Amino acid sequence: MPPRQRTTATNWHSARRRPRCSIANPSTVESARAEIAALFGNEADSAVTVVATADDLPPRLAKLMREAGATAVTVNKDHVYIVADRLPRDAVRGTVMHELGVHYGMKPEDVRRLTEQVMKWAEGTGDLADKAKWAIRSAAKSASTNRDEETLAYM
């Protein structure tokens, strides 16, 4: 049995919230792993675990994922879990990039610095400002308590 995972509101989040209904074209463990391998080869194997259902997660993590309606979670900034049956096949790439791109191991000072830049962009006009504003709005809707990380992940 793996060591007990410290999972609190400050180090887990809902990468992408999905309605609690069935998904038309859900991922499978195999399809999600294939997509991850296409992005990273074997480099992500130690950092990402894909499970078929939330029931395949450690009990406490499964409970949190169900409560949040989450499809993916990064625990302690060093491991990503993806629940295949909660994630449409066409959303795997974006979800993995979201989790690994920001939540996995990024230093707090870098998060702060980069979030400040996104806020500055949002004050402007044009495509970059629109994208920054969208990222800020999306982060505000997230179940995460870490709005800065979510803002960067959506950017």
CSV table of N, CA and C in Angstrom, one decimal:
chain,number,residue,atom,x,y,z
A,1,MET,N,0.8,-1.2,0.0
A,1,MET,CA,0.0,0.0,0.0
A,1,MET,C,0.9,1.2,0.0
A,2,PRO,N,0.6,2.2,-0.9
A,2,PRO,CA,1.4,3.4,-0.9
A,2,PRO,C,1.3,4.2,0.4
A,3,PRO,N,2.3,5.1,0.7
A,3,PRO,CA,2.3,5.9,1.9
A,3,PRO,C,1.1,6.8,1.8
A,4,ARG,N,0.6,7.2,3.0
A,4,ARG,CA,-0.6,8.0,3.1
A,4,ARG,C,-0.3,9.4,2.4
A,5,GLN,N,-1.2,9.8,1.6
A,5,GLN,CA,-1.0,11.0,0.9
A,5,GLN,C,-1.6,12.2,1.6
A,6,ARG,N,-0.8,13.2,1.8
A,6,ARG,CA,-1.2,14.5,2.4
A,6,ARG,C,-2.0,15.3,1.3
A,7,THR,N,-3.3,15.3,1.4
A,7,THR,CA,-4.1,16.0,0.4
A,7,THR,C,-5.0,17.0,1.1
A,8,THR,N,-4.7,18.3,0.9
A,8,THR,CA,-5.5,19.3,1.6
A,8,THR,C,-6.0,20.3,0.5
A,9,ALA,N,-6.8,21.2,0.9
A,9,ALA,CA,-7.4,22.1,0.0
A,9,ALA,C,-6.3,23.0,-0.7
A,10,THR,N,-5.2,23.1,-0.1
A,10,THR,CA,-4.1,23.9,-0.7
A,10,THR,C,-3.3,23.2,-1.7
A,11,ASN,N,-3.4,21.9,-1.8
A,11,ASN,CA,-2.5,21.2,-2.8
A,11,ASN,C,-3.3,20.2,-3.7
A,12,TRP,N,-4.5,20.3,-3.8
A,12,TRP,CA,-5.3,19.6,-4.7
A,12,TRP,C,-6.3,20.5,-5.3
A,13,HIS,N,-6.8,20.2,-6.5
A,13,HIS,CA,-7.7,21.1,-7.2
A,13,HIS,C,-8.4,20.3,-8.3
A,14,SER,N,-9.4,20.9,-8.8
A,14,SER,CA,-10.1,20.4,-9.9
A,14,SER,C,-9.6,21.0,-11.2
A,15,ALA,N,-8.8,20.3,-11.9
A,15,ALA,CA,-8.3,20.9,-13.1
A,15,ALA,C,-9.4,21.3,-14.1
A,16,ARG,N,-10.3,20.4,-14.3
A,16,ARG,CA,-11.4,20.7,-15.2
A,16,ARG,C,-12.6,20.1,-14.5
A,17,ARG,N,-13.6,20.9,-14.2
A,17,ARG,CA,-14.8,20.3,-13.6
A,17,ARG,C,-15.7,19.8,-14.7
A,18,ARG,N,-16.3,18.7,-14.5
A,18,ARG,CA,-17.2,18.1,-15.5
A,18,ARG,C,-18.6,17.9,-14.8
A,19,PRO,N,-19.7,18.0,-15.5
A,19,PRO,CA,-21.0,17.7,-14.9
A,19,PRO,C,-21.0,16.3,-14.4
A,20,ARG,N,-21.8,16.0,-13.4
A,20,ARG,CA,-21.9,14.6,-12.9
A,20,ARG,C,-22.8,13.8,-13.7
A,21,CYS,N,-22.6,13.7,-15.0
A,21,CYS,CA,-23.4,12.9,-15.9
A,21,CYS,C,-22.4,12.1,-16.7
A,22,SER,N,-22.9,11.2,-17.5
A,22,SER,CA,-22.1,10.3,-18.3
A,22,SER,C,-21.4,11.2,-19.4
A,23,ILE,N,-20.3,10.8,-19.8
A,23,ILE,CA,-19.5,11.5,-20.9
A,23,ILE,C,-19.7,10.7,-22.2
A,24,ALA,N,-20.0,11.4,-23.3
A,24,ALA,CA,-20.3,10.7,-24.5
A,24,ALA,C,-19.1,9.9,-25.0
A,25,ASN,N,-17.9,10.4,-25.0
A,25,ASN,CA,-16.7,9.7,-25.5
A,25,ASN,C,-15.6,9.7,-24.4
A,26,PRO,N,-15.8,8.9,-23.3
A,26,PRO,CA,-14.8,9.0,-22.2
A,26,PRO,C,-13.5,8.3,-22.6
A,27,SER,N,-12.5,8.8,-21.9
A,27,SER,CA,-11.2,8.2,-22.1
A,27,SER,C,-11.2,6.8,-21.4
A,28,THR,N,-10.2,6.0,-21.8
A,28,THR,CA,-9.9,4.8,-21.1
A,28,THR,C,-8.5,4.9,-20.6
A,29,VAL,N,-8.1,4.1,-19.7
A,29,VAL,CA,-6.7,4.1,-19.2
A,29,VAL,C,-5.7,4.0,-20.4
A,30,GLU,N,-6.0,3.1,-21.3
A,30,GLU,CA,-5.1,2.9,-22.4
A,30,GLU,C,-5.0,4.2,-23.4
A,31,SER,N,-6.2,4.8,-23.7
A,31,SER,CA,-6.2,5.9,-24.5
A,31,SER,C,-5.6,7.1,-23.9
A,32,ALA,N,-5.8,7.3,-22.6
A,32,ALA,CA,-5.1,8.4,-21.9
A,32,ALA,C,-3.6,8.2,-21.8
A,33,ARG,N,-3.2,7.0,-21.5
A,33,ARG,CA,-1.7,6.8,-21.5
A,33,ARG,C,-1.1,7.0,-22.8
A,34,ALA,N,-1.8,6.6,-23.9
A,34,ALA,CA,-1.3,6.8,-25.2
A,34,ALA,C,-1.1,8.3,-25.6
A,35,GLU,N,-2.1,9.1,-25.2
A,35,GLU,CA,-2.0,10.5,-25.4
A,35,GLU,C,-0.8,11.1,-24.6
A,36,ILE,N,-0.7,10.7,-23.4
A,36,ILE,CA,0.4,11.2,-22.5
A,36,ILE,C,1.8,10.8,-23.1
A,37,ALA,N,1.9,9.5,-23.6
A,37,ALA,CA,3.1,9.1,-24.2
A,37,ALA,C,3.4,9.8,-25.5
A,38,ALA,N,2.4,10.2,-26.2
A,38,ALA,CA,2.6,11.0,-27.5
A,38,ALA,C,3.1,12.4,-27.1
A,39,LEU,N,2.8,12.9,-26.0
A,39,LEU,CA,3.3,14.2,-25.5
A,39,LEU,C,4.7,14.1,-25.0
A,40,PHE,N,4.9,13.1,-24.1
A,40,PHE,CA,6.1,13.1,-23.3
A,40,PHE,C,7.0,11.9,-23.4
A,41,GLY,N,6.6,10.9,-24.2
A,41,GLY,CA,7.3,9.6,-24.3
A,41,GLY,C,7.1,9.0,-22.9
A,42,ASN,N,8.2,8.4,-22.4
A,42,ASN,CA,8.1,7.7,-21.1
A,42,ASN,C,8.4,8.6,-19.9
A,43,GLU,N,8.8,9.9,-20.2
A,43,GLU,CA,9.2,10.8,-19.2
A,43,GLU,C,8.2,11.1,-18.1
A,44,ALA,N,6.9,11.0,-18.5
A,44,ALA,CA,5.8,11.3,-17.5
A,44,ALA,C,5.4,10.1,-16.7
A,45,ASP,N,5.9,8.9,-17.0
A,45,ASP,CA,5.4,7.7,-16.3
A,45,ASP,C,5.5,7.8,-14.8
A,46,SER,N,6.6,8.3,-14.3
A,46,SER,CA,6.7,8.4,-12.8
A,46,SER,C,5.9,9.5,-12.2
A,47,ALA,N,5.4,10.4,-13.0
A,47,ALA,CA,4.7,11.6,-12.5
A,47,ALA,C,3.2,11.5,-12.7
A,48,VAL,N,2.7,10.7,-13.5
A,48,VAL,CA,1.3,10.6,-13.9
A,48,VAL,C,0.8,9.2,-13.7
A,49,THR,N,-0.3,9.1,-13.0
A,49,THR,CA,-1.0,7.8,-12.9
A,49,THR,C,-2.4,8.0,-13.4
A,50,VAL,N,-2.8,7.1,-14.4
A,50,VAL,CA,-4.1,7.1,-14.9
A,50,VAL,C,-4.9,5.9,-14.4
A,51,VAL,N,-6.0,6.2,-13.8
A,51,VAL,CA,-6.9,5.2,-13.2
A,51,VAL,C,-8.2,5.2,-14.0
A,52,ALA,N,-8.8,4.0,-14.0
A,52,ALA,CA,-10.1,3.9,-14.8
A,52,ALA,C,-11.2,4.7,-14.2
A,53,THR,N,-11.4,4.6,-12.9
A,53,THR,CA,-12.5,5.3,-12.2
A,53,THR,C,-12.0,5.9,-10.9
A,54,ALA,N,-12.7,6.8,-10.3
A,54,ALA,CA,-12.3,7.3,-9.0
A,54,ALA,C,-12.2,6.2,-7.9
A,55,ASP,N,-12.9,5.1,-8.1
A,55,ASP,CA,-12.8,4.0,-7.1
A,55,ASP,C,-11.4,3.4,-7.1
A,56,ASP,N,-10.6,3.6,-8.1
A,56,ASP,CA,-9.3,3.1,-8.2
A,56,ASP,C,-8.2,4.0,-7.5
A,57,LEU,N,-8.7,5.1,-6.9
A,57,LEU,CA,-7.8,6.0,-6.2
A,57,LEU,C,-7.7,5.6,-4.8
A,58,PRO,N,-6.7,6.1,-4.0
A,58,PRO,CA,-6.7,6.0,-2.6
A,58,PRO,C,-8.0,6.6,-2.0
A,59,PRO,N,-8.6,5.9,-1.0
A,59,PRO,CA,-9.9,6.3,-0.5
A,59,PRO,C,-10.1,7.8,-0.3
A,60,ARG,N,-9.2,8.5,0.4
A,60,ARG,CA,-9.4,9.9,0.8
A,60,ARG,C,-9.3,10.7,-0.5
A,61,LEU,N,-8.4,10.4,-1.4
A,61,LEU,CA,-8.3,11.2,-2.7
A,61,LEU,C,-9.6,10.9,-3.5
A,62,ALA,N,-10.1,9.7,-3.5
A,62,ALA,CA,-11.3,9.4,-4.3
A,62,ALA,C,-12.5,10.2,-3.8
A,63,LYS,N,-12.6,10.4,-2.5
A,63,LYS,CA,-13.6,11.1,-1.9
A,63,LYS,C,-13.5,12.6,-2.3
A,64,LEU,N,-12.4,13.2,-2.2
A,64,LEU,CA,-12.2,14.6,-2.6
A,64,LEU,C,-12.5,14.8,-4.1
A,65,MET,N,-12.0,13.8,-4.9
A,65,MET,CA,-12.3,14.0,-6.4
A,65,MET,C,-13.8,13.9,-6.6
A,66,ARG,N,-14.5,13.0,-6.0
A,66,ARG,CA,-15.9,12.9,-6.2
A,66,ARG,C,-16.6,14.2,-5.7
A,67,GLU,N,-16.3,14.7,-4.6
A,67,GLU,CA,-16.9,15.9,-4.0
A,67,GLU,C,-16.7,17.1,-5.0
A,68,ALA,N,-15.5,17.2,-5.6
A,68,ALA,CA,-15.2,18.4,-6.4
A,68,ALA,C,-15.6,18.1,-7.9
A,69,GLY,N,-16.0,16.9,-8.2
A,69,GLY,CA,-16.3,16.6,-9.6
A,69,GLY,C,-15.1,16.7,-10.5
A,70,ALA,N,-13.9,16.5,-9.9
A,70,ALA,CA,-12.7,16.7,-10.6
A,70,ALA,C,-12.3,15.5,-11.6
A,71,THR,N,-11.6,15.8,-12.6
A,71,THR,CA,-11.1,14.8,-13.6
A,71,THR,C,-9.7,14.5,-13.4
A,72,ALA,N,-8.9,15.4,-12.7
A,72,ALA,CA,-7.5,15.2,-12.5
A,72,ALA,C,-7.1,16.0,-11.3
A,73,VAL,N,-6.0,15.6,-10.7
A,73,VAL,CA,-5.5,16.2,-9.4
A,73,VAL,C,-4.0,16.1,-9.4
A,74,THR,N,-3.4,17.1,-8.8
A,74,THR,CA,-1.9,17.0,-8.6
A,74,THR,C,-1.8,17.0,-7.1
A,75,VAL,N,-1.1,16.0,-6.5
A,75,VAL,CA,-1.0,15.8,-5.1
A,75,VAL,C,0.4,16.2,-4.7
A,76,ASN,N,0.5,17.1,-3.7
A,76,ASN,CA,1.8,17.5,-3.1
A,76,ASN,C,2.8,18.0,-4.2
A,77,LYS,N,2.3,18.5,-5.3
A,77,LYS,CA,3.1,19.1,-6.4
A,77,LYS,C,4.1,18.1,-7.0
A,78,ASP,N,3.9,16.7,-6.7
A,78,ASP,CA,4.8,15.8,-7.3
A,78,ASP,C,4.2,14.6,-7.9
A,79,HIS,N,2.9,14.5,-8.0
A,79,HIS,CA,2.2,13.4,-8.7
A,79,HIS,C,0.8,13.8,-9.2
A,80,VAL,N,0.6,13.4,-10.4
A,80,VAL,CA,-0.7,13.7,-11.0
A,80,VAL,C,-1.5,12.4,-11.2
A,81,TYR,N,-2.8,12.5,-10.8
A,81,TYR,CA,-3.7,11.4,-11.0
A,81,TYR,C,-4.8,11.9,-12.0
A,82,ILE,N,-5.1,11.0,-13.0
A,82,ILE,CA,-6.1,11.3,-14.0
A,82,ILE,C,-7.2,10.2,-13.9
A,83,VAL,N,-8.4,10.6,-13.8
A,83,VAL,CA,-9.5,9.6,-13.8
A,83,VAL,C,-10.1,9.5,-15.2
A,84,ALA,N,-9.8,8.4,-15.9
A,84,ALA,CA,-10.1,8.3,-17.3
A,84,ALA,C,-11.6,8.4,-17.6
A,85,ASP,N,-12.5,7.7,-16.8
A,85,ASP,CA,-13.9,7.7,-17.2
A,85,ASP,C,-14.6,9.1,-16.9
A,86,ARG,N,-13.9,10.0,-16.3
A,86,ARG,CA,-14.4,11.4,-16.1
A,86,ARG,C,-14.0,12.4,-17.1
A,87,LEU,N,-13.1,11.9,-18.1
A,87,LEU,CA,-12.4,12.8,-19.0
A,87,LEU,C,-12.7,12.4,-20.4
A,88,PRO,N,-13.3,13.3,-21.2
A,88,PRO,CA,-13.5,13.0,-22.6
A,88,PRO,C,-12.1,12.8,-23.3
A,89,ARG,N,-12.1,11.9,-24.3
A,89,ARG,CA,-10.8,11.6,-25.0
A,89,ARG,C,-10.2,12.9,-25.5
A,90,ASP,N,-11.0,13.8,-26.0
A,90,ASP,CA,-10.4,15.0,-26.6
A,90,ASP,C,-9.9,16.0,-25.6
A,91,ALA,N,-10.1,15.7,-24.3
A,91,ALA,CA,-9.6,16.6,-23.2
A,91,ALA,C,-8.4,16.2,-22.5
A,92,VAL,N,-7.9,15.0,-22.8
A,92,VAL,CA,-6.7,14.4,-22.1
A,92,VAL,C,-5.5,15.4,-22.3
A,93,ARG,N,-5.2,15.7,-23.5
A,93,ARG,CA,-4.0,16.5,-23.8
A,93,ARG,C,-4.0,17.8,-23.0
A,94,GLY,N,-5.1,18.6,-23.0
A,94,GLY,CA,-5.3,19.8,-22.3
A,94,GLY,C,-5.2,19.6,-20.8
A,95,THR,N,-5.8,18.6,-20.3
A,95,THR,CA,-5.8,18.3,-18.8
A,95,THR,C,-4.3,18.0,-18.4
A,96,VAL,N,-3.6,17.2,-19.1
A,96,VAL,CA,-2.3,16.8,-18.7
A,96,VAL,C,-1.4,18.0,-18.8
A,97,MET,N,-1.5,18.8,-19.8
A,97,MET,CA,-0.7,20.0,-19.9
A,97,MET,C,-1.0,21.0,-18.8
A,98,HIS,N,-2.3,21.1,-18.4
A,98,HIS,CA,-2.7,21.9,-17.3
A,98,HIS,C,-2.1,21.5,-16.0
A,99,GLU,N,-2.1,20.2,-15.7
A,99,GLU,CA,-1.6,19.6,-14.5
A,99,GLU,C,0.0,19.7,-14.4
A,100,LEU,N,0.6,19.2,-15.5
A,100,LEU,CA,2.1,19.2,-15.5
A,100,LEU,C,2.7,20.6,-15.8
A,101,GLY,N,1.9,21.4,-16.5
A,101,GLY,CA,2.5,22.7,-16.9
A,101,GLY,C,2.6,23.7,-15.7
A,102,VAL,N,1.7,23.6,-14.7
A,102,VAL,CA,1.8,24.5,-13.6
A,102,VAL,C,1.8,23.8,-12.3
A,103,HIS,N,0.9,22.9,-12.0
A,103,HIS,CA,0.7,22.4,-10.7
A,103,HIS,C,1.8,21.5,-10.3
A,104,TYR,N,2.5,20.9,-11.2
A,104,TYR,CA,3.5,19.9,-10.9
A,104,TYR,C,4.8,20.5,-10.6
A,105,GLY,N,5.2,20.8,-9.4
A,105,GLY,CA,6.5,21.2,-9.0
A,105,GLY,C,6.9,22.7,-9.3
A,106,MET,N,6.0,23.6,-9.7
A,106,MET,CA,6.4,24.9,-9.9
A,106,MET,C,6.7,25.7,-8.6
A,107,LYS,N,7.7,26.4,-8.6
A,107,LYS,CA,8.1,27.2,-7.4
A,107,LYS,C,7.1,28.3,-7.1
A,108,PRO,N,6.7,28.5,-5.8
A,108,PRO,CA,5.8,29.6,-5.5
A,108,PRO,C,6.2,31.0,-6.0
A,109,GLU,N,7.5,31.3,-5.9
A,109,GLU,CA,7.9,32.6,-6.4
A,109,GLU,C,7.7,32.8,-7.9
A,110,ASP,N,7.9,31.7,-8.7
A,110,ASP,CA,7.6,31.7,-10.1
A,110,ASP,C,6.1,31.9,-10.4
A,111,VAL,N,5.3,31.2,-9.6
A,111,VAL,CA,3.9,31.3,-9.8
A,111,VAL,C,3.4,32.8,-9.6
A,112,ARG,N,4.0,33.4,-8.5
A,112,ARG,CA,3.6,34.8,-8.2
A,112,ARG,C,4.0,35.7,-9.3
A,113,ARG,N,5.3,35.6,-9.7
A,113,ARG,CA,5.8,36.5,-10.7
A,113,ARG,C,5.0,36.4,-12.0
A,114,LEU,N,4.8,35.1,-12.5
A,114,LEU,CA,4.1,34.9,-13.7
A,114,LEU,C,2.6,35.4,-13.6
A,115,THR,N,2.0,35.1,-12.5
A,115,THR,CA,0.6,35.6,-12.3
A,115,THR,C,0.5,37.1,-12.4
A,116,GLU,N,1.5,37.8,-11.8
A,116,GLU,CA,1.5,39.3,-11.9
A,116,GLU,C,1.5,39.7,-13.4
A,117,GLN,N,2.3,39.0,-14.2
A,117,GLN,CA,2.4,39.3,-15.6
A,117,GLN,C,1.1,39.1,-16.3
A,118,VAL,N,0.4,38.0,-16.0
A,118,VAL,CA,-0.9,37.8,-16.6
A,118,VAL,C,-1.9,38.9,-16.2
A,119,MET,N,-1.9,39.3,-15.0
A,119,MET,CA,-2.7,40.4,-14.5
A,119,MET,C,-2.4,41.7,-15.3
A,120,LYS,N,-1.2,42.0,-15.6
A,120,LYS,CA,-0.8,43.1,-16.4
A,120,LYS,C,-1.4,43.0,-17.8
A,121,TRP,N,-1.2,41.8,-18.4
A,121,TRP,CA,-1.7,41.6,-19.7
A,121,TRP,C,-3.2,41.8,-19.8
A,122,ALA,N,-3.9,41.4,-18.7
A,122,ALA,CA,-5.4,41.5,-18.7
A,122,ALA,C,-5.9,43.0,-18.7
A,123,GLU,N,-5.0,43.9,-18.3
A,123,GLU,CA,-5.3,45.3,-18.3
A,123,GLU,C,-5.3,45.9,-19.7
A,124,GLY,N,-4.7,45.2,-20.6
A,124,GLY,CA,-4.5,45.8,-22.0
A,124,GLY,C,-5.7,45.4,-22.9
A,125,THR,N,-5.5,45.5,-24.2
A,125,THR,CA,-6.5,45.1,-25.2
A,125,THR,C,-5.8,44.2,-26.2
A,126,GLY,N,-6.7,43.5,-26.9
A,126,GLY,CA,-6.2,42.6,-28.0
A,126,GLY,C,-6.3,41.1,-27.5
A,127,ASP,N,-5.7,40.3,-28.4
A,127,ASP,CA,-5.8,38.8,-28.1
A,127,ASP,C,-5.2,38.4,-26.8
A,128,LEU,N,-4.0,38.9,-26.5
A,128,LEU,CA,-3.3,38.5,-25.3
A,128,LEU,C,-4.1,38.9,-24.1
A,129,ALA,N,-4.7,40.1,-24.1
A,129,ALA,CA,-5.5,40.6,-23.0
A,129,ALA,C,-6.7,39.8,-22.8
A,130,ASP,N,-7.4,39.4,-24.0
A,130,ASP,CA,-8.6,38.6,-23.9
A,130,ASP,C,-8.3,37.2,-23.3
A,131,LYS,N,-7.1,36.6,-23.7
A,131,LYS,CA,-6.8,35.3,-23.2
A,131,LYS,C,-6.5,35.4,-21.7
A,132,ALA,N,-5.8,36.5,-21.3
A,132,ALA,CA,-5.5,36.7,-19.8
A,132,ALA,C,-6.8,36.8,-19.0
A,133,LYS,N,-7.7,37.6,-19.6
A,133,LYS,CA,-9.0,37.8,-18.9
A,133,LYS,C,-9.8,36.5,-18.8
A,134,TRP,N,-9.8,35.7,-19.9
A,134,TRP,CA,-10.4,34.4,-19.8
A,134,TRP,C,-9.8,33.5,-18.8
A,135,ALA,N,-8.4,33.5,-18.7
A,135,ALA,CA,-7.7,32.6,-17.7
A,135,ALA,C,-8.1,33.0,-16.3
A,136,ILE,N,-8.2,34.3,-16.1
A,136,ILE,CA,-8.6,34.8,-14.7
A,136,ILE,C,-10.0,34.4,-14.4
A,137,ARG,N,-10.9,34.5,-15.3
A,137,ARG,CA,-12.3,34.1,-15.1
A,137,ARG,C,-12.4,32.6,-14.9
A,138,SER,N,-11.7,31.8,-15.7
A,138,SER,CA,-11.7,30.4,-15.5
A,138,SER,C,-11.2,29.9,-14.2
A,139,ALA,N,-10.1,30.6,-13.8
A,139,ALA,CA,-9.5,30.2,-12.5
A,139,ALA,C,-10.5,30.5,-11.3
A,140,ALA,N,-11.2,31.6,-11.5
A,140,ALA,CA,-12.2,32.0,-10.4
A,140,ALA,C,-13.3,30.9,-10.3
A,141,LYS,N,-13.6,30.2,-11.4
A,141,LYS,CA,-14.7,29.2,-11.4
A,141,LYS,C,-14.1,27.8,-10.9
A,142,SER,N,-12.8,27.7,-10.7
A,142,SER,CA,-12.2,26.4,-10.3
A,142,SER,C,-12.5,26.1,-8.9
A,143,ALA,N,-12.5,24.8,-8.6
A,143,ALA,CA,-12.7,24.3,-7.2
A,143,ALA,C,-11.4,24.6,-6.4
A,144,SER,N,-10.3,24.9,-7.1
A,144,SER,CA,-9.0,25.1,-6.4
A,144,SER,C,-9.1,26.3,-5.5
A,145,THR,N,-8.3,26.3,-4.4
A,145,THR,CA,-8.1,27.4,-3.6
A,145,THR,C,-6.9,28.2,-4.0
A,146,ASN,N,-6.1,27.7,-5.0
A,146,ASN,CA,-4.9,28.4,-5.4
A,146,ASN,C,-5.2,29.1,-6.8
A,147,ARG,N,-5.8,30.3,-6.7
A,147,ARG,CA,-6.2,31.0,-7.9
A,147,ARG,C,-5.0,31.4,-8.8
A,148,ASP,N,-3.8,31.7,-8.2
A,148,ASP,CA,-2.7,32.0,-9.0
A,148,ASP,C,-2.2,30.9,-9.9
A,149,GLU,N,-2.1,29.7,-9.3
A,149,GLU,CA,-1.7,28.5,-10.1
A,149,GLU,C,-2.8,28.2,-11.2
A,150,GLU,N,-4.0,28.3,-10.8
A,150,GLU,CA,-5.1,28.1,-11.8
A,150,GLU,C,-5.1,29.1,-12.9
A,151,THR,N,-4.8,30.3,-12.6
A,151,THR,CA,-4.7,31.4,-13.6
A,151,THR,C,-3.6,31.0,-14.6
A,152,LEU,N,-2.5,30.6,-14.2
A,152,LEU,CA,-1.4,30.3,-15.0
A,152,LEU,C,-1.7,29.0,-15.9
A,153,ALA,N,-2.3,28.1,-15.2
A,153,ALA,CA,-2.7,26.8,-15.9
A,153,ALA,C,-3.7,27.1,-17.0
A,154,TYR,N,-4.6,28.0,-16.8
A,154,TYR,CA,-5.6,28.3,-17.9
A,154,TYR,C,-5.0,29.2,-19.0
A,155,MET,N,-4.0,29.9,-18.6
A,155,MET,CA,-3.3,30.8,-19.6
A,155,MET,C,-2.6,30.0,-20.6
